[in-house]
Amino acid sequence: MTEEVSVPESHPRYESLLTRHRIEAGVERGITSKQGLIAEGRGEAFDYLLGEETTDSADRAARAAAAYLLSAEHAVVSVNGNAAALVPEELVELADVTGAELEVNLFNRSRERIEAIADYLREHGAEGVKGLDADARIPGLDHERAKVDSDGIYDADVVLVPLEDGDRAEALGEMGKTELVVDLNPLSRSPQVATVPIVDNIIRAIPTITDHARELAGDPAAQQAAIETFDADAALADAKRRIREVEA
Ligand code: ATP
């Protein structure tokens, strides 16, 4: 079971409280790092400014991301401690629907934490979780942060990286990969270097991508159209505009 919280769904801050509770439980289980708590706080601030909902523009980005995942030769969904704590089941479902693989990929690597996350994903139905071999390196990054699986992220043509740090996002882009980034901060480098920046809370973004993937599956023409009509700069501009125009 994903960690739950004893607050009714009707509570106006339900989603935010649930998110905090899952992150806290993630730290207690050894899945999420303490820096993950800080990242969550930063994310929440942006979510608040964005109205705590999936905007039309984020929905289009999620659709393009679904199309890229479905039409990839080899798609991998990178999973860090925050993503695992927040949406374990949803990540497994996304991987099932799109045929993508799941790879644990941490900023602050430790064998224990990687294994704890892989176990947690398996508890939620994942099979064949990658990230434990770490037998290849992303060029241009220091040793620990460069580690990936040679038959996982290193080999992938399309990578979904929720909450990735800017350096790694940039380095993956330089390897020629199509990068799909979920990040609530449109000013952060990761969404700025992404092929598809999805400026939305991962809690909403992953199920939205999965819904689009279900609809686009088996329809290469619709997938192509979702990719071709998507405009990354416009998506970032929309998110920034929304933040500027927020009203109390
Ligand atoms: P920069 O690219 O500006 O250097 P960073 O990678 O150092 O930023 P972190 O402090 O590591 O940023 O935070 C990770 C990012 O994840 C933040 O931009 C934050 O908005 C985002 N984030 C945190 N929680 C969520 C969430 N639940 N859903 C989506 N994005 C989130």
Short mmCIF file of C-alpha atoms and ligand atoms in Angstrom, two decimals:
data_model
loop_
_atom_site.label_atom_id
_atom_site.label_comp_id
_atom_site.label_asym_id
_atom_site.label_seq_id
_atom_site.Cartn_x
_atom_site.Cartn_y
_atom_site.Cartn_z
CA MET A 1 0.00 0.00 0.00
CA THR A 2 1.09 3.53 -0.71
CA GLU A 3 1.24 5.51 2.52
CA GLU A 4 -2.08 7.21 3.21
CA VAL A 5 -3.20 10.01 5.46
CA SER A 6 -6.26 10.26 7.72
CA VAL A 7 -7.66 13.45 6.20
CA PRO A 8 -10.94 13.41 4.24
CA GLU A 9 -10.58 13.89 0.48
CA SER A 10 -12.91 16.88 0.75
CA HIS A 11 -10.34 18.77 2.83
CA PRO A 12 -9.17 21.77 0.78
CA ARG A 13 -5.52 20.90 1.43
CA TYR A 14 -6.01 17.14 0.99
CA GLU A 15 -3.57 16.67 -1.87
CA SER A 16 -0.90 18.79 -0.26
CA LEU A 17 -1.25 16.99 3.09
CA LEU A 18 -1.19 13.62 1.37
CA THR A 19 1.94 14.61 -0.51
CA ARG A 20 3.72 15.75 2.63
CA HIS A 21 2.71 12.61 4.45
CA ARG A 22 4.03 10.37 1.66
CA ILE A 23 7.35 12.21 1.50
CA GLU A 24 7.74 12.02 5.27
CA ALA A 25 6.94 8.31 5.22
CA GLY A 26 9.43 7.95 2.34
CA VAL A 27 12.19 9.43 4.49
CA GLU A 28 11.24 7.10 7.35
CA ARG A 29 11.38 4.07 5.05
CA GLY A 30 14.78 5.04 3.69
CA ILE A 31 13.38 5.76 0.22
CA THR A 32 13.52 9.56 0.15
CA SER A 33 16.58 11.62 1.12
CA LYS A 34 16.43 14.58 3.49
CA GLN A 35 17.15 16.84 0.51
CA GLY A 36 13.97 15.33 -0.92
CA LEU A 37 12.02 17.14 1.81
CA ILE A 38 13.49 20.44 0.63
CA ALA A 39 12.71 19.67 -3.00
CA GLU A 40 9.13 18.91 -1.97
CA GLY A 41 8.84 22.28 -0.24
CA ARG A 42 10.09 24.06 -3.33
CA GLY A 43 7.69 22.11 -5.51
CA GLU A 44 4.72 22.91 -3.25
CA ALA A 45 5.38 26.63 -3.49
CA PHE A 46 5.23 26.47 -7.28
CA ASP A 47 2.17 24.23 -7.20
CA TYR A 48 0.41 26.83 -5.06
CA LEU A 49 1.27 29.57 -7.54
CA LEU A 50 0.10 27.45 -10.45
CA GLY A 51 -3.32 26.90 -8.83
CA GLU A 52 -2.70 23.28 -7.77
CA GLU A 53 -4.28 21.92 -10.93
CA THR A 54 -3.21 20.49 -14.26
CA THR A 55 -3.32 23.38 -16.68
CA ASP A 56 -4.40 22.87 -20.31
CA SER A 57 -0.84 23.47 -21.35
CA ALA A 58 0.50 20.85 -18.88
CA ASP A 59 -2.13 18.45 -20.20
CA ARG A 60 -0.88 18.95 -23.77
CA ALA A 61 2.66 18.33 -22.54
CA ALA A 62 1.54 15.12 -20.83
CA ARG A 63 -0.06 14.02 -24.11
CA ALA A 64 3.13 14.69 -26.05
CA ALA A 65 5.11 12.81 -23.39
CA ALA A 66 2.75 9.84 -23.72
CA ALA A 67 3.22 9.89 -27.49
CA TYR A 68 7.02 9.94 -27.18
CA LEU A 69 6.97 7.05 -24.70
CA LEU A 70 4.73 4.95 -26.94
CA SER A 71 6.71 5.62 -30.12
CA ALA A 72 10.15 5.13 -28.52
CA GLU A 73 12.55 2.35 -29.46
CA HIS A 74 13.52 2.07 -25.82
CA ALA A 75 11.80 4.22 -23.21
CA VAL A 76 12.93 4.41 -19.59
CA VAL A 77 11.23 6.12 -16.66
CA SER A 78 13.81 7.34 -14.17
CA VAL A 79 12.69 7.02 -10.54
CA ASN A 80 14.16 8.98 -7.64
CA GLY A 81 13.29 8.99 -3.94
CA ASN A 82 10.54 11.60 -4.20
CA ALA A 83 8.89 10.02 -7.23
CA ALA A 84 8.92 6.57 -5.58
CA ALA A 85 7.45 7.89 -2.34
CA LEU A 86 4.73 9.90 -4.07
CA VAL A 87 3.54 7.76 -6.98
CA PRO A 88 4.84 4.18 -6.82
CA GLU A 89 1.70 2.51 -8.19
CA GLU A 90 1.19 5.18 -10.81
CA LEU A 91 4.76 4.76 -12.10
CA VAL A 92 4.30 1.01 -12.40
CA GLU A 93 1.05 1.55 -14.29
CA LEU A 94 2.66 4.08 -16.64
CA ALA A 95 5.45 1.62 -17.39
CA ASP A 96 2.89 -1.15 -18.07
CA VAL A 97 0.79 0.95 -20.40
CA THR A 98 3.69 2.43 -22.40
CA GLY A 99 6.10 -0.52 -22.34
CA ALA A 100 8.74 1.68 -20.67
CA GLU A 101 11.22 0.33 -18.15
CA LEU A 102 11.67 1.69 -14.62
CA GLU A 103 15.19 2.61 -13.51
CA VAL A 104 16.11 3.88 -10.04
CA ASN A 105 18.39 6.85 -10.53
CA LEU A 106 19.42 8.92 -7.52
CA PHE A 107 21.15 12.23 -6.99
CA ASN A 108 22.47 11.06 -3.64
CA ARG A 109 23.25 7.45 -4.44
CA SER A 110 23.46 4.74 -1.86
CA ARG A 111 23.11 1.03 -2.40
CA GLU A 112 20.62 0.78 0.49
CA ARG A 113 18.38 3.49 -0.86
CA ILE A 114 18.43 2.10 -4.40
CA GLU A 115 17.47 -1.32 -3.08
CA ALA A 116 14.78 0.14 -0.81
CA ILE A 117 13.24 1.97 -3.78
CA ALA A 118 13.46 -1.07 -6.06
CA ASP A 119 11.77 -3.17 -3.33
CA TYR A 120 9.08 -0.54 -2.85
CA LEU A 121 8.36 -0.47 -6.60
CA ARG A 122 8.21 -4.27 -6.66
CA GLU A 123 5.75 -4.19 -3.74
CA HIS A 124 3.60 -2.07 -6.04
CA GLY A 125 3.78 -4.57 -8.87
CA ALA A 126 6.95 -3.61 -10.76
CA GLU A 127 8.95 -6.28 -12.50
CA GLY A 128 12.58 -6.03 -13.58
CA VAL A 129 13.46 -2.72 -11.94
CA LYS A 130 16.76 -1.33 -13.29
CA GLY A 131 19.38 0.86 -11.66
CA LEU A 132 21.12 -1.72 -9.51
CA ASP A 133 23.91 -2.55 -12.01
CA ALA A 134 25.08 1.05 -12.60
CA ASP A 135 27.59 -0.25 -15.16
CA ALA A 136 27.60 2.77 -17.48
CA ARG A 137 28.31 6.49 -17.07
CA ILE A 138 26.61 9.61 -18.44
CA PRO A 139 29.47 11.64 -19.97
CA GLY A 140 30.25 15.03 -18.42
CA LEU A 141 29.10 14.33 -14.86
CA ASP A 142 31.05 13.45 -11.74
CA HIS A 143 31.38 9.76 -10.97
CA GLU A 144 28.50 9.12 -8.56
CA ARG A 145 25.90 11.21 -10.35
CA ALA A 146 26.87 9.74 -13.72
CA LYS A 147 25.98 6.13 -12.88
CA VAL A 148 23.25 4.43 -14.93
CA ASP A 149 22.53 0.96 -16.31
CA SER A 150 24.08 0.23 -19.71
CA ASP A 151 20.89 -1.52 -20.83
CA GLY A 152 18.67 1.10 -19.17
CA ILE A 153 18.94 4.89 -19.28
CA TYR A 154 22.28 4.73 -21.11
CA ASP A 155 20.72 2.84 -24.01
CA ALA A 156 17.33 4.61 -24.02
CA ASP A 157 16.22 6.99 -26.77
CA VAL A 158 13.40 8.45 -24.64
CA VAL A 159 13.76 9.12 -20.90
CA LEU A 160 11.10 10.43 -18.53
CA VAL A 161 12.87 12.17 -15.68
CA PRO A 162 10.56 13.45 -12.96
CA LEU A 163 12.22 15.97 -10.64
CA GLU A 164 15.67 15.65 -12.19
CA ASP A 165 18.50 17.98 -11.23
CA GLY A 166 19.58 20.50 -13.84
CA ASP A 167 23.08 19.14 -14.51
CA ARG A 168 21.91 15.64 -15.18
CA ALA A 169 19.04 16.81 -17.32
CA GLU A 170 21.49 18.78 -19.42
CA ALA A 171 23.96 15.89 -19.70
CA LEU A 172 21.20 13.48 -20.78
CA GLY A 173 20.11 15.97 -23.42
CA GLU A 174 23.66 16.18 -24.71
CA MET A 175 23.64 12.41 -25.17
CA GLY A 176 20.89 13.03 -27.75
CA LYS A 177 18.07 11.61 -25.71
CA THR A 178 14.51 12.84 -25.91
CA GLU A 179 13.89 14.07 -22.41
CA LEU A 180 10.48 14.31 -20.81
CA VAL A 181 10.71 16.27 -17.55
CA VAL A 182 8.08 16.66 -14.83
CA ASP A 183 8.91 19.73 -12.74
CA LEU A 184 6.71 22.34 -11.10
CA ASN A 185 9.32 25.07 -11.48
CA PRO A 186 9.28 26.42 -15.05
CA LEU A 187 12.42 28.45 -14.25
CA SER A 188 14.46 25.40 -13.33
CA ARG A 189 17.05 24.21 -15.83
CA SER A 190 15.60 20.69 -16.17
CA PRO A 191 12.31 21.74 -17.79
CA GLN A 192 14.18 24.33 -19.84
CA VAL A 193 16.42 21.73 -21.47
CA ALA A 194 13.64 19.16 -21.85
CA THR A 195 12.12 18.14 -25.17
CA VAL A 196 8.83 18.04 -23.25
CA PRO A 197 8.58 20.06 -20.01
CA ILE A 198 5.52 18.98 -18.01
CA VAL A 199 5.01 21.74 -15.47
CA ASP A 200 2.72 19.91 -13.07
CA ASN A 201 2.79 18.06 -9.78
CA ILE A 202 4.07 14.51 -10.32
CA ILE A 203 1.02 13.31 -8.34
CA ARG A 204 -1.22 14.55 -11.17
CA ALA A 205 1.23 14.36 -14.08
CA ILE A 206 1.97 10.62 -14.04
CA PRO A 207 -1.71 9.49 -14.12
CA THR A 208 -2.39 12.12 -16.80
CA ILE A 209 0.41 10.76 -19.01
CA THR A 210 -0.94 7.24 -18.48
CA ASP A 211 -4.48 8.30 -19.47
CA HIS A 212 -3.17 9.86 -22.68
CA ALA A 213 -1.04 6.80 -23.38
CA ARG A 214 -4.11 4.54 -23.10
CA GLU A 215 -5.89 6.72 -25.62
CA LEU A 216 -2.95 7.04 -28.03
CA ALA A 217 -1.85 3.38 -27.89
CA GLY A 218 -2.00 1.65 -31.25
CA ASP A 219 -2.50 4.92 -33.13
CA PRO A 220 0.87 6.03 -34.56
CA ALA A 221 -0.74 8.88 -36.53
CA ALA A 222 -2.27 10.39 -33.37
CA GLN A 223 1.06 9.93 -31.56
CA GLN A 224 2.87 11.74 -34.35
CA ALA A 225 0.33 14.58 -34.27
CA ALA A 226 0.69 14.98 -30.47
CA ILE A 227 4.48 15.22 -30.90
CA GLU A 228 4.42 17.60 -33.86
CA THR A 229 1.91 20.04 -32.42
CA PHE A 230 3.64 20.31 -29.05
CA ASP A 231 5.60 23.52 -28.43
CA ALA A 232 7.97 23.36 -25.41
CA ASP A 233 8.68 27.10 -25.32
CA ALA A 234 4.98 27.89 -25.33
CA ALA A 235 4.41 25.41 -22.47
CA LEU A 236 7.08 27.10 -20.33
CA ALA A 237 5.79 30.55 -21.24
CA ASP A 238 2.23 29.51 -20.27
CA ALA A 239 3.39 28.32 -16.85
CA LYS A 240 5.38 31.50 -16.23
CA ARG A 241 2.43 33.65 -17.29
CA ARG A 242 0.12 31.77 -14.97
CA ILE A 243 2.48 32.38 -12.03
CA ARG A 244 2.74 36.10 -12.85
CA GLU A 245 -1.02 36.44 -13.12
CA VAL A 246 -1.91 34.52 -9.95
CA GLU A 247 -4.59 36.15 -7.82
CA ALA A 248 -5.39 35.56 -4.17
P1 ATP B 1 17.71 23.91 -10.71
O1 ATP B 1 17.45 23.15 -11.97
O2 ATP B 1 17.03 25.25 -10.68
O3 ATP B 1 19.14 23.90 -10.30
P2 ATP B 1 17.25 21.85 -8.77
O4 ATP B 1 17.26 20.73 -9.71
O5 ATP B 1 18.44 22.09 -7.94
O6 ATP B 1 16.87 23.16 -9.57
P3 ATP B 1 15.83 20.89 -6.47
O7 ATP B 1 15.89 21.79 -5.29
O8 ATP B 1 16.68 19.68 -6.52
O9 ATP B 1 15.99 21.74 -7.82
O10 ATP B 1 14.29 20.53 -6.58
C1 ATP B 1 13.82 19.66 -7.49
C2 ATP B 1 12.76 20.25 -8.37
O11 ATP B 1 11.63 19.38 -8.29
C3 ATP B 1 12.24 21.66 -8.06
O12 ATP B 1 12.31 22.42 -9.24
C4 ATP B 1 10.78 21.46 -7.63
O13 ATP B 1 9.94 22.47 -8.15
C5 ATP B 1 10.44 20.13 -8.28
N1 ATP B 1 9.43 19.37 -7.53
C6 ATP B 1 9.42 19.07 -6.21
N2 ATP B 1 8.35 18.34 -5.88
C7 ATP B 1 7.64 18.15 -7.01
C8 ATP B 1 6.43 17.45 -7.33
N3 ATP B 1 5.71 16.82 -6.40
N4 ATP B 1 6.03 17.46 -8.62
C9 ATP B 1 6.75 18.10 -9.58
N5 ATP B 1 7.88 18.77 -9.35
C10 ATP B 1 8.34 18.81 -8.09
#
